[in-house]
Coordinates of C-alpha atoms in Angstrom, one line a residue:
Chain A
X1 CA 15.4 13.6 38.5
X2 CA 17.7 12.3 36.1
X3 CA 17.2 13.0 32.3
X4 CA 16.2 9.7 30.1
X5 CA 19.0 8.8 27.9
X6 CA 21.7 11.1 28.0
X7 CA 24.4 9.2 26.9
X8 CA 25.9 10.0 24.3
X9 CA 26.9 6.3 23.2
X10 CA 24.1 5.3 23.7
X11 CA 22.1 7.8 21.5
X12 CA 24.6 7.1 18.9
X13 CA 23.8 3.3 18.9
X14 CA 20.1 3.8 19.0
X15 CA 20.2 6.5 16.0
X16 CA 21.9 4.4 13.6
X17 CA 20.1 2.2 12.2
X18 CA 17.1 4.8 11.2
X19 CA 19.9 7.4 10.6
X20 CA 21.3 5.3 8.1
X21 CA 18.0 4.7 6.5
X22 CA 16.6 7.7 6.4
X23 CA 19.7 9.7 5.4
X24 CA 21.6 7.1 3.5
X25 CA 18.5 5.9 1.7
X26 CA 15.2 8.2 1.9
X27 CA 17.3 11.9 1.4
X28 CA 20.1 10.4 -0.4
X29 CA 18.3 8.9 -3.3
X30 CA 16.0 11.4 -3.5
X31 CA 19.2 13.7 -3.7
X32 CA 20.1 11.4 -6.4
X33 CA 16.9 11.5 -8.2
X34 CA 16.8 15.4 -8.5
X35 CA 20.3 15.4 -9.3
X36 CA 20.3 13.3 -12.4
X37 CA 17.6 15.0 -14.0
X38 CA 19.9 17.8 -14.9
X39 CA 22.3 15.4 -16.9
X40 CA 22.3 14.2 -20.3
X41 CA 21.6 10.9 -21.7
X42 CA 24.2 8.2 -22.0
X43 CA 26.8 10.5 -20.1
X44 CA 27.1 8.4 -17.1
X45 CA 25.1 9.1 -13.8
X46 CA 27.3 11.8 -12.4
X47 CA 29.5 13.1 -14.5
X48 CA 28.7 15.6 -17.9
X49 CA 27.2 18.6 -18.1
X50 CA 24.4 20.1 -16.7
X51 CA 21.2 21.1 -18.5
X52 CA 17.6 22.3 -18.3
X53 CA 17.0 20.5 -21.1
X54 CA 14.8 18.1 -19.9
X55 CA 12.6 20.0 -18.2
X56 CA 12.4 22.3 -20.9
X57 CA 11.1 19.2 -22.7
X58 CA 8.1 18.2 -20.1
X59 CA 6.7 21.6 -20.3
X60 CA 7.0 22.1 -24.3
X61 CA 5.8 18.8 -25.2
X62 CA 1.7 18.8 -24.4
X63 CA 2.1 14.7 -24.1
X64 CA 3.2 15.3 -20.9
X65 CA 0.8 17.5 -19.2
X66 CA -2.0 15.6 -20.5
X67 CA -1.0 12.3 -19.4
X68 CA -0.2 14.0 -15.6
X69 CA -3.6 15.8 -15.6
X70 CA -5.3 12.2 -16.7
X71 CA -2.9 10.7 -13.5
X72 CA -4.1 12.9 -11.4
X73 CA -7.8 12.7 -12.7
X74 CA -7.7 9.3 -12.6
X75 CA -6.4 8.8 -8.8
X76 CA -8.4 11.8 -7.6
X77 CA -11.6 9.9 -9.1
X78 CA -9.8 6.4 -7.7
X79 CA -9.4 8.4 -4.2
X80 CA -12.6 9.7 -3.7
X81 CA -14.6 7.0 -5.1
X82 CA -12.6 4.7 -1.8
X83 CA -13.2 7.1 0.4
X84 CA -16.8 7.7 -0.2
X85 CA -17.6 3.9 -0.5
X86 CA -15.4 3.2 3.0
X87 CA -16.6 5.9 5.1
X88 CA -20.1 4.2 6.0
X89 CA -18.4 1.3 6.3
X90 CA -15.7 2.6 8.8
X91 CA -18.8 4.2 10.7
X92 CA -20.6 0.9 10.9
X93 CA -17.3 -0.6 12.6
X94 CA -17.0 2.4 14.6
X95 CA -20.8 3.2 15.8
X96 CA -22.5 -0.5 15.6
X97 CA -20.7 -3.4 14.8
X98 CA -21.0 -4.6 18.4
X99 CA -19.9 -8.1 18.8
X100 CA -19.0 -8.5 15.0
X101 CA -16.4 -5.3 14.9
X102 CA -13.6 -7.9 15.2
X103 CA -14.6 -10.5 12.6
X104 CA -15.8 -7.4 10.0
X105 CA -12.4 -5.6 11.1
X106 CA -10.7 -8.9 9.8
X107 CA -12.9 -9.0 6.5
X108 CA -11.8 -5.8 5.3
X109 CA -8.6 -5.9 6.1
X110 CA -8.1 -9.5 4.4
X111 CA -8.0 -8.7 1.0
X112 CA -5.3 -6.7 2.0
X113 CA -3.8 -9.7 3.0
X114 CA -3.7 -11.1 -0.8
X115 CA -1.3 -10.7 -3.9
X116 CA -2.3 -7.0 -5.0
X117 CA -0.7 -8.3 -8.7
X118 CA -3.5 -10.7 -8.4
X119 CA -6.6 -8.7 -7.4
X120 CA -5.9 -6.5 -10.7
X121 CA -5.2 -9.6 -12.0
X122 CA -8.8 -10.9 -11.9
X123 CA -10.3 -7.6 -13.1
X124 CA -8.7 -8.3 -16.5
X125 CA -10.2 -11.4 -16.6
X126 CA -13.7 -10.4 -15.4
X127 CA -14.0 -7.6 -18.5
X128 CA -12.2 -9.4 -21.3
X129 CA -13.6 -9.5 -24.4
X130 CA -13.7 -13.6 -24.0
X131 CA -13.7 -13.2 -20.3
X132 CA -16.1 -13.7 -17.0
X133 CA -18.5 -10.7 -17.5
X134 CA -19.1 -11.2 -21.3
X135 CA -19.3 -15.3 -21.0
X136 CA -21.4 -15.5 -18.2
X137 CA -24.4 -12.6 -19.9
X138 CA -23.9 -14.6 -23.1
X139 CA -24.8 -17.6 -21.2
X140 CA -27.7 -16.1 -18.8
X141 CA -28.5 -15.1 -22.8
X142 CA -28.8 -11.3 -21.5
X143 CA -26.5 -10.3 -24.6
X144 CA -25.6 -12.2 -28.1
X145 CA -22.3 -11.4 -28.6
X146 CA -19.1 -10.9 -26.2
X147 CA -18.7 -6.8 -25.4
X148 CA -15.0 -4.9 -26.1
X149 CA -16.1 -1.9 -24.3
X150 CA -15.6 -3.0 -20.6
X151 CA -11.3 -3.4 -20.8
X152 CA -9.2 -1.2 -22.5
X153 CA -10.3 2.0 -21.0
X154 CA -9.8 4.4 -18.3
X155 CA -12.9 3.5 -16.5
X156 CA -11.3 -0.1 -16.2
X157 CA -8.3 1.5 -14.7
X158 CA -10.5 3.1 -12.0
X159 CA -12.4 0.2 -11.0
X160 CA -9.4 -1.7 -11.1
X161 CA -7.8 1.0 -8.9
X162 CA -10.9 1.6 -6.1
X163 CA -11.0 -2.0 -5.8
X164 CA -7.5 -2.6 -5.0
X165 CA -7.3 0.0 -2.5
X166 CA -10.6 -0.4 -0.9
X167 CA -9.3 -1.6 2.5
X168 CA -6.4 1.3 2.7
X169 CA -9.1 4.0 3.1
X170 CA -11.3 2.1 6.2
X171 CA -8.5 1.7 8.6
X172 CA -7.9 5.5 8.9
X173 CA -11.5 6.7 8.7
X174 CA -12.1 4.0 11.4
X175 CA -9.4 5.0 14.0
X176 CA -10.5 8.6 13.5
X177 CA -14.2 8.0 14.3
X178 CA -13.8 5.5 17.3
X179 CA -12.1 9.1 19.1
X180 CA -15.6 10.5 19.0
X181 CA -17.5 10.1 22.1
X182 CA -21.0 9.2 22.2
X183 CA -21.3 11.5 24.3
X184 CA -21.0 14.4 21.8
X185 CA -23.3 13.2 19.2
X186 CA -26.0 12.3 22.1
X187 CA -25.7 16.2 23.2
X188 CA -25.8 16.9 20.1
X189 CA -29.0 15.0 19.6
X190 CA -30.3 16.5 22.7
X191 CA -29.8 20.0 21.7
X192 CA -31.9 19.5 18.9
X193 CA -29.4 18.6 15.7
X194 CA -30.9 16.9 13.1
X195 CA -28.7 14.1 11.9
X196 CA -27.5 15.8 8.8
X197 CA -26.2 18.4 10.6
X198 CA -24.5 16.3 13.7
X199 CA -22.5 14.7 10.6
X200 CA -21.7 17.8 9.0
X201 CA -20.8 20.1 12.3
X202 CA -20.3 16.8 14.6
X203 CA -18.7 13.5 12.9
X204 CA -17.4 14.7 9.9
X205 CA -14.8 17.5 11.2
X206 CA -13.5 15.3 13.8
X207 CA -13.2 12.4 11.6
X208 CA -11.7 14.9 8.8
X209 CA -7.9 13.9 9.6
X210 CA -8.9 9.9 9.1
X211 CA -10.0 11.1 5.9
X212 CA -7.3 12.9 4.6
X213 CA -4.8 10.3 5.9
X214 CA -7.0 7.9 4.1
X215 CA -7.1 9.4 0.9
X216 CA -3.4 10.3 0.9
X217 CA -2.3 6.2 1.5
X218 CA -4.4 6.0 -2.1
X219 CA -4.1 8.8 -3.7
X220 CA 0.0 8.9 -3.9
X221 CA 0.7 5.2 -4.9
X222 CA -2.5 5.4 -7.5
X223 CA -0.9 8.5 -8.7
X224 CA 2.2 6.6 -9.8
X225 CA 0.7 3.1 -10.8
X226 CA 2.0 1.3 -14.1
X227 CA 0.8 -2.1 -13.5
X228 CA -3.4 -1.6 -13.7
X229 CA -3.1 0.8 -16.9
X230 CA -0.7 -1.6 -18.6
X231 CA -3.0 -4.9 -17.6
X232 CA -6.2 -3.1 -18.0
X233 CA -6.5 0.2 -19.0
X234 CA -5.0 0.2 -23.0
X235 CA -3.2 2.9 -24.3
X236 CA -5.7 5.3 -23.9
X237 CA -5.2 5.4 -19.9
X238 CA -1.3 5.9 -19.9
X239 CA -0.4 7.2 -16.6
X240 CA 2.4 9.1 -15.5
X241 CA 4.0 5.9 -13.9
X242 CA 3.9 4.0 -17.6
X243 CA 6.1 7.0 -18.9
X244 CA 8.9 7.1 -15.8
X245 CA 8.9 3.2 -15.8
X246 CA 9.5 3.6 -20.0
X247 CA 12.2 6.0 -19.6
X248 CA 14.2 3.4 -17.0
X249 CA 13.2 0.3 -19.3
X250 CA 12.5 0.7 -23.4
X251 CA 13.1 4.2 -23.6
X252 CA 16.4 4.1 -22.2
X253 CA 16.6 7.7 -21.2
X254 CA 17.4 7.6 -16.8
X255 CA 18.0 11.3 -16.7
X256 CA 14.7 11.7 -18.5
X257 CA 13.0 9.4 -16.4
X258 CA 14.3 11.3 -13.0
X259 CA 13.0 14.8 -14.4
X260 CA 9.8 13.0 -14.9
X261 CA 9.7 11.9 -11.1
X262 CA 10.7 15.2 -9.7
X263 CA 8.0 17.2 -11.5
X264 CA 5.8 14.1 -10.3
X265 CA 6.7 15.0 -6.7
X266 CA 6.5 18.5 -7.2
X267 CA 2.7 17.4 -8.4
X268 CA 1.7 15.4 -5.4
X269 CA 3.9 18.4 -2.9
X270 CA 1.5 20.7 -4.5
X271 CA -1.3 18.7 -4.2
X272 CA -1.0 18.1 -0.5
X273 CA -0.3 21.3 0.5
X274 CA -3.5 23.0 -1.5
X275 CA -5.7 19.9 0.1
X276 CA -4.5 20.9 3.4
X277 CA -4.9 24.7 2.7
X278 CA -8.5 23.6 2.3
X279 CA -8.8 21.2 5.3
X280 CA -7.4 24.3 7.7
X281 CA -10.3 27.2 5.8
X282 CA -13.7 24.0 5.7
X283 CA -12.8 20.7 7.1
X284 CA -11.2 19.6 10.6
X285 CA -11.5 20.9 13.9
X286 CA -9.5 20.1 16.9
Chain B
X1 CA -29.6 6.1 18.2
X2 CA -32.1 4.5 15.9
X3 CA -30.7 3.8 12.8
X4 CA -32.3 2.0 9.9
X5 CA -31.5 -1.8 7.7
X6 CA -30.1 0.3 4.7
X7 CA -26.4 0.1 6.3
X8 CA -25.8 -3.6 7.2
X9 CA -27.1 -4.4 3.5
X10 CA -24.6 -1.5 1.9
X11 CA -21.8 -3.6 4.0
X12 CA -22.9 -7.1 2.5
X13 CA -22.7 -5.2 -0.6
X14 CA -19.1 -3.8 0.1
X15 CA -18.1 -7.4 0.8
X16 CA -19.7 -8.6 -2.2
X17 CA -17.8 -6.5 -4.6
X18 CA -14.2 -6.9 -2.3
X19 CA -14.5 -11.0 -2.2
X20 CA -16.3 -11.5 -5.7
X21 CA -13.0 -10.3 -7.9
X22 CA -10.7 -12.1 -5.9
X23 CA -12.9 -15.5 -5.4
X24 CA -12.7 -15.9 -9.4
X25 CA -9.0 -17.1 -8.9
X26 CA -9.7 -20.4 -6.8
X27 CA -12.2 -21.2 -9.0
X28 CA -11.0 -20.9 -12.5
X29 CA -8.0 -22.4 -10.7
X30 CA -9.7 -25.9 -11.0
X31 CA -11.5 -25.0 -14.2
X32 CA -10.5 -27.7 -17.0
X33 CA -9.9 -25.0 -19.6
X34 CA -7.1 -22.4 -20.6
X35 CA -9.8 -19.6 -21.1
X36 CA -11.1 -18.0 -18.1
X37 CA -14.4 -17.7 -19.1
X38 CA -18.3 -19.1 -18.5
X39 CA -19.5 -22.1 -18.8
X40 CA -16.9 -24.0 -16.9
X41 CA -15.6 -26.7 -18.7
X42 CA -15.3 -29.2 -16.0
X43 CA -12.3 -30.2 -12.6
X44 CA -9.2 -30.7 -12.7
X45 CA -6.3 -31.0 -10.6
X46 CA -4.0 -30.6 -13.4
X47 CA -2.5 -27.0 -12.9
X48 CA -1.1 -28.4 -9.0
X49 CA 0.6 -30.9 -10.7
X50 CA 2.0 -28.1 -13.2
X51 CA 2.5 -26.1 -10.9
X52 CA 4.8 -28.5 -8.1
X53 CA 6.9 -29.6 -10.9
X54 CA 7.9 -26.1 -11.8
X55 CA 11.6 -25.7 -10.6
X56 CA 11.6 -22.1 -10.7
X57 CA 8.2 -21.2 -8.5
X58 CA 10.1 -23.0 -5.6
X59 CA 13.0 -20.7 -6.2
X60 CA 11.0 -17.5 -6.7
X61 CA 9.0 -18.3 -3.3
X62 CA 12.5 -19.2 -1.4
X63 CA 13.3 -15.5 -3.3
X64 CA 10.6 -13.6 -1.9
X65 CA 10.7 -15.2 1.5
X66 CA 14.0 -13.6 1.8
X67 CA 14.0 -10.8 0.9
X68 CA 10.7 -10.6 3.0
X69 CA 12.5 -11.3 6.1
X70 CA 15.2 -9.4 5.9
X71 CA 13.5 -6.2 4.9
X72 CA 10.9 -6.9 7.7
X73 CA 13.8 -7.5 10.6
X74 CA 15.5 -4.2 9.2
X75 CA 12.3 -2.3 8.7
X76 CA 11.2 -3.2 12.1
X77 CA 14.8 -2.5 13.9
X78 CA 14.6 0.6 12.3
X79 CA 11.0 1.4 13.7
X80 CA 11.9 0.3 16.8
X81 CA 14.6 2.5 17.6
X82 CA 13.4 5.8 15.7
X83 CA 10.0 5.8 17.8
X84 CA 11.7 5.0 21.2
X85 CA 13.8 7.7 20.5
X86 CA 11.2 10.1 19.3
X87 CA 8.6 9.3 21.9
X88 CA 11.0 9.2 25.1
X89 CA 14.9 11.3 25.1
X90 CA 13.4 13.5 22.0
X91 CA 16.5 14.6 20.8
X92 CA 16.0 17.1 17.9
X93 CA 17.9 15.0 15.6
X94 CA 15.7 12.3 16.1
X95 CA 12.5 14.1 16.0
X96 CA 14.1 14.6 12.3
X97 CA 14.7 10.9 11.5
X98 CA 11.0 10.2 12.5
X99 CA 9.7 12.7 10.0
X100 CA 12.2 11.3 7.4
X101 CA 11.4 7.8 8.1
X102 CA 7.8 9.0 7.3
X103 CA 8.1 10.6 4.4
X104 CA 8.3 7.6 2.0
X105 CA 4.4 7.2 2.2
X106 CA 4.3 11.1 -0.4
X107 CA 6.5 8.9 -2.5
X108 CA 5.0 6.5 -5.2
X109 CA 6.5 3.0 -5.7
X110 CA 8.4 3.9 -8.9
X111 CA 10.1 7.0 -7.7
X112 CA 11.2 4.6 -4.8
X113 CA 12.0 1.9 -7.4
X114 CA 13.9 4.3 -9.6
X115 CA 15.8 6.2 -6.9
X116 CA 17.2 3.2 -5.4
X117 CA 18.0 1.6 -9.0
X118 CA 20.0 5.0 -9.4
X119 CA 21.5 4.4 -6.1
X120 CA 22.5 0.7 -6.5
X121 CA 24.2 1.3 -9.9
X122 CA 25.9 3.8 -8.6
X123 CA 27.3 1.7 -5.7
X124 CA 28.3 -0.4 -8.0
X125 CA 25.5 -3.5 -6.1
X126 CA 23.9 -3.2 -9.3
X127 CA 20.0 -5.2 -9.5
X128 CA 19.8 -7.5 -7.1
X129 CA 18.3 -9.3 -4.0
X130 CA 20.2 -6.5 -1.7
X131 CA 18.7 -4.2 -3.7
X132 CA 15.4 -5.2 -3.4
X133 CA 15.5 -5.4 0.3
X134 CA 16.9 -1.9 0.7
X135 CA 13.8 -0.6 -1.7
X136 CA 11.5 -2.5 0.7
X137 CA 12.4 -1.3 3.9
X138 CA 12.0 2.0 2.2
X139 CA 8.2 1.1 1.3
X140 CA 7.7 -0.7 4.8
X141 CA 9.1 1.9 6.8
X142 CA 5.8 4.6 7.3
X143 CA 3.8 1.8 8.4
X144 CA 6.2 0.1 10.8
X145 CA 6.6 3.6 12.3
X146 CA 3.3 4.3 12.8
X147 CA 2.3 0.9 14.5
X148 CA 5.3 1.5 16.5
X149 CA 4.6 4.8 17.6
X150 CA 0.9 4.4 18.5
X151 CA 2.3 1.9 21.1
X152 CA 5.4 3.9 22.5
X153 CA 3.4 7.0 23.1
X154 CA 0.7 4.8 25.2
X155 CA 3.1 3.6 27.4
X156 CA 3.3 6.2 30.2
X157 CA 6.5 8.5 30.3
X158 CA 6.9 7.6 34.3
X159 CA 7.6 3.8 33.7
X160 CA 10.9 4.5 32.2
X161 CA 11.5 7.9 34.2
X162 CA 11.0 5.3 37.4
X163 CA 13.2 2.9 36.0
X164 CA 15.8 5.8 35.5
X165 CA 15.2 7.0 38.6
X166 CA 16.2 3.8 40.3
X167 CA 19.6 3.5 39.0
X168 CA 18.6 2.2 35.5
X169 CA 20.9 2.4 32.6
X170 CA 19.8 3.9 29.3
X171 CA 19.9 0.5 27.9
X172 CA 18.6 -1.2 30.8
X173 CA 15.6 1.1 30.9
X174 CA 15.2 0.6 26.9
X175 CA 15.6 -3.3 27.1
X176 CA 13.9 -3.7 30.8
X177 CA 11.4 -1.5 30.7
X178 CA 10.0 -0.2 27.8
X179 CA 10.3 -3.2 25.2
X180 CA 8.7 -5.8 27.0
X181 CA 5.1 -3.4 27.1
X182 CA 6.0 -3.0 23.3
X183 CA 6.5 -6.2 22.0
X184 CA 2.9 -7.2 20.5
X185 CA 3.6 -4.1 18.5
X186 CA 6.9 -4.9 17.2
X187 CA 5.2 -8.2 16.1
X188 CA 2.5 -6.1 14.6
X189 CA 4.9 -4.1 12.4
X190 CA 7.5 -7.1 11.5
X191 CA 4.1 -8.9 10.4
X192 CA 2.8 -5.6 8.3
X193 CA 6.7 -5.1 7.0
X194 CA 6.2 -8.9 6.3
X195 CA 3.3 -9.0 4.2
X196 CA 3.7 -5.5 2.2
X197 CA 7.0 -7.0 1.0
X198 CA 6.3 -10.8 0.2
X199 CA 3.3 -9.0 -1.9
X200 CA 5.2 -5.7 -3.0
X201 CA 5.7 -5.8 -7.2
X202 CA 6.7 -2.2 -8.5
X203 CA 9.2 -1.4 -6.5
X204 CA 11.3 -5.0 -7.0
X205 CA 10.0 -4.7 -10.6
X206 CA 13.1 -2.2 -11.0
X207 CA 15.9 -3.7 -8.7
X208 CA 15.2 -7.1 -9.6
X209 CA 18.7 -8.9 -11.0
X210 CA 18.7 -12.6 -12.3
X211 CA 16.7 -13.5 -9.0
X212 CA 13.0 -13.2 -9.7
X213 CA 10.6 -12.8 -6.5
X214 CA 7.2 -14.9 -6.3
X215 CA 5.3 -11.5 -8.0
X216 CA 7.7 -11.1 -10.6
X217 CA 7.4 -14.5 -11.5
X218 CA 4.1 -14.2 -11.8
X219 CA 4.2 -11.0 -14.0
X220 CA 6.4 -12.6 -16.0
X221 CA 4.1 -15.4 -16.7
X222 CA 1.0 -13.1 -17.0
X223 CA 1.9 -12.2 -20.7
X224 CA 1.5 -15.8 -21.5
X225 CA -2.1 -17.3 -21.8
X226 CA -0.8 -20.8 -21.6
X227 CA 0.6 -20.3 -18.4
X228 CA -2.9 -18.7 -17.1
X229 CA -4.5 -21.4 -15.3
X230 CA -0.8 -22.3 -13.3
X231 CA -0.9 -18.8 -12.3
X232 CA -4.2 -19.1 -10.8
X233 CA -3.3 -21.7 -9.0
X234 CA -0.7 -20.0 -7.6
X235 CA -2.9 -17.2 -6.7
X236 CA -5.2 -19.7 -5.4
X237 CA -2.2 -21.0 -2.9
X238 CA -1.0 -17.8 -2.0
X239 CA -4.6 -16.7 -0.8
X240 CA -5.0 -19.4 0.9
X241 CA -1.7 -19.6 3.0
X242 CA -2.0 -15.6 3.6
X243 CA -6.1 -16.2 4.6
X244 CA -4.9 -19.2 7.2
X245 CA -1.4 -16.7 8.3
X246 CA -4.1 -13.6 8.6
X247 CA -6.6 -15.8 10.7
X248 CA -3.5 -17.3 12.5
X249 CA -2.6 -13.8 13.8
X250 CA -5.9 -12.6 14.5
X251 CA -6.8 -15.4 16.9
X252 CA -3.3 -15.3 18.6
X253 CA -3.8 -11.3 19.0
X254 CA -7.5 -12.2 20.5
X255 CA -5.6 -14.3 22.7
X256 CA -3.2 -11.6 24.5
X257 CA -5.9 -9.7 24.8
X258 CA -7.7 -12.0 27.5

């Protein structure tokens, strides 16, 4: 039997294209990213000497370690707060939507669908001071006078956040739980399993990979989001992303900015590696 | 399994609190007031009007509509070929590329944004609509791949070891064979690419040159309060086109199935 595609033009052909975008682009300015955070300032990209220096500066300067723990607090609370509120909801679609899975698959996905500038966008205007929230309780006359305390703050930022990235989290968690067969939970059932412990020894490990591929599509563009802390979070809920975006815009400082990015990466490397320590010792099964 | 009310209510719920947010655009869209607040001060059409005789909206949606399709044809051409070559010779090299082509989805939009405004200065393209294309393949890429290589690895390995078999050449059996089972998905991921892109802000945010695409408009307009009520009616257009595109696909998706 002959092998498929040994040709060697035609291999060459076909790997172009995503050879040139994954070396040319993915590795190359990632390369580049690393690579400039050894320079100095206003040196020119490549050229000039090399330096620790600013490094040194993001672990000597505590400014910087508390806005990437409140980064990562905030899109771990962002993450887990979507994945919790989709699960049942991925479950439903799975296990007993029926005739309605496709018209409820298409609802969740919809918003998804829409400008995401937008759906943060209309949070600012729900919790402004002279916005929808405070009018509309001032007219049901449930308060007197309008409320500062809903925008501005890092609570804002979260709600913001889980609501933008609802529909990420489903999709996953959905493809992960339509594997199970009914089968399984039925012998389960059969065999005398209460339901708590079907979900915990059943459902939830197989479903455990839909999970973490869930919470990983929020977590890592969460992590590095400048648009919902500058629109409604105030300067108390400065993330991570505010301060590379800074360094590449007011601050003028690129190979600043790139050190910044790489210990960011390092971050979310870290991150996924010990989440996936713990999925290997507790969670899935296969 | 009997299973009680509490879950179909909790899902009415989750679609309350997804539609509510996004349903105050339309509405204060028509709302005869600058201030986005209660009680509505009465209709008006006025913020259309506004909004069709503003030159540069027309130019930032022609903007975004190309940079949409371009990123989307080279996104998906770039799927295409890295799954097919994954899922059926599986050389090692591009076993790599797959992974690689992957690996975006660990990085956040501003590292992408940054590394390719690093990349584009250097090449002397500076910001630009180029640019932005190349940083949106990069953030359309992980999905496209996915999509693409749920469907390739369905298609059983015998169909285009037959076609081989027969006499087929590599091409032949790539062209013949194999892409007309796939094609529904290619559609799916051009779509996807499609969407993330028209939609995608932080990323062009950094890239952007004189050229402004429809979200960066719109940010751009955001900081003024004046300009408010034309930006919801934007929104308000934009929801609806991408609600009647959405429902567009899903029927026509329906429809292959049968």
């Amino acid at each position: 039997m002959r092998q498929l595609a040994n040709g060697a033009g035609f291999l060459c052909a076909m790997s172009l294209p995503g050879a040139l975008v994954t070396f040319g682009l993915v590795i190359f300015a990632l390369a580049l990213v690393l690579g400039l955070g050894f320079r100095v300032n206003d040196q020119g990209l490549l050229r000039g000497p090399l330096t620790l220096g600013n490094f040194a500066q993001i672990l000597a300067d505590p400014l910087y370690a508390r806005v990437m723990l409140r980064s990562l607090w905030i899109s771990g609370l962002v993450t887990l707060a979507t994945v919790v509120t989709a699960y049942p909801v991925a479950w439903y679609l799975a296990f007993r939507a029926g005739k309605h899975r496709g018209l409820l698959l298409f609802l969740v996905t919809l918003p998804f669908w829409t400008s995401y500038l937008l759906r943060v966008f209309a949070w600012k205007i729900i919790l402004a001071y002279n916005g929808v929230l405070n009018s509309a309780m001032i007219e049901l006359g449930l308060w007197d006078k309008p409320s500062m305390m809903f925008l501005n703050n890092p609570a804002a930022v979260v709600l913001t956040l889980a609501h933008a990235y609802a529909p990420f989290a489903i999709l996953p968690i959905y493809v992960a739980l339509q594997t199970i067969p009914r089968s399984l939970l039925e012998a389960g059932a059969d065999l005398g399993a209460t339901k708590a412990q079907l979900f915990r020894r059943v459902v939830l490990p197989i479903s455990m990979p839909g999970v973490l591929g869930g919470a990983l599509v929020v977590f890592v563009p969460t992590l590095g989001d400048y648009v919902t802390p500058a629109m409604v979070g105030g300067p108390a809920s400065t993330m991570i992303g505010t301060l590379i975006q800074a360094q590449f815009g007011k601050a003028n400082d690129w190979p600043f900015g790139a050190a910044l990015a790489t210990a960011t990466m390092l971050v979310i490397l870290i991150a996924v590696a010990l989440v996936r320590q713990a999925d290997r010792r507790w969670g899935s099964r296969t | 399994m009997k299973q009680g009310r509490l879950l179909p209510i909790y899902i009415g719920a989750y679609l309350v609190f997804l539609y509510l947010p996004v349903a105050l655009i339309p509405l204060f869209s028509f709302n005869d007031s600058i201030q986005a607040a209660f009680p509505m001060k009465g209709l008006t059409l006025e913020w259309y009007r506004t909004l069709l005789q503003t030159p540069a909206i027309g130019q930032a949606l022609r903007n975004s509509l190309f940079i949409a399709l371009a990123a989307a044809s080279i996104a998906t051409l770039c799927a295409t070929t890295i799954t097919y070559l994954e899922v059926f010779p599986r050389p090692v090299l591009s076993r790599l590329i797959g992974v690689l082509a992957r690996l975006p989805i660990l990085i956040p939009g501003v590292i992408v944004g940054i590394a390719l405004l690093i990349l584009v200065n250097l090449a002397g393209l500076g910001p630009s609509r180029i640019a932005i294309v190349l940083g949106h393949v990069l953030v359309c890429l992980p999905a496209a791949v996915t999509v693409l290589r749920a469907r390739f690895a369905a298609i059983p390995r015998s169909i285009a070891e037959a076609a081989a078999d027969l006499g087929a050449s590599d091409f032949t059996v790539f062209r013949r064979a194999v892409l007309p089972l796939a094609w529904s998905a290619i559609g799916s991921a051009f779509t996807l690419s499609f969407l993330t892109s028209f939609d995608e802000f932080i990323v062009a945010y950094f890239l952007a040159g004189t050229e402004p695409t429809l979200p960066l408009y719109i940010w751009s307009q955001l900081r003024f309060p004046k300009s408010l009520p034309v930006v919801m009616a934007l929104g308000a257009l934009i929801l609806l086109v991408s609600a009647l595109l959405a429902g567009l696909a899903e029927l026509l998706r329906r429809r292959s199935r049968v």
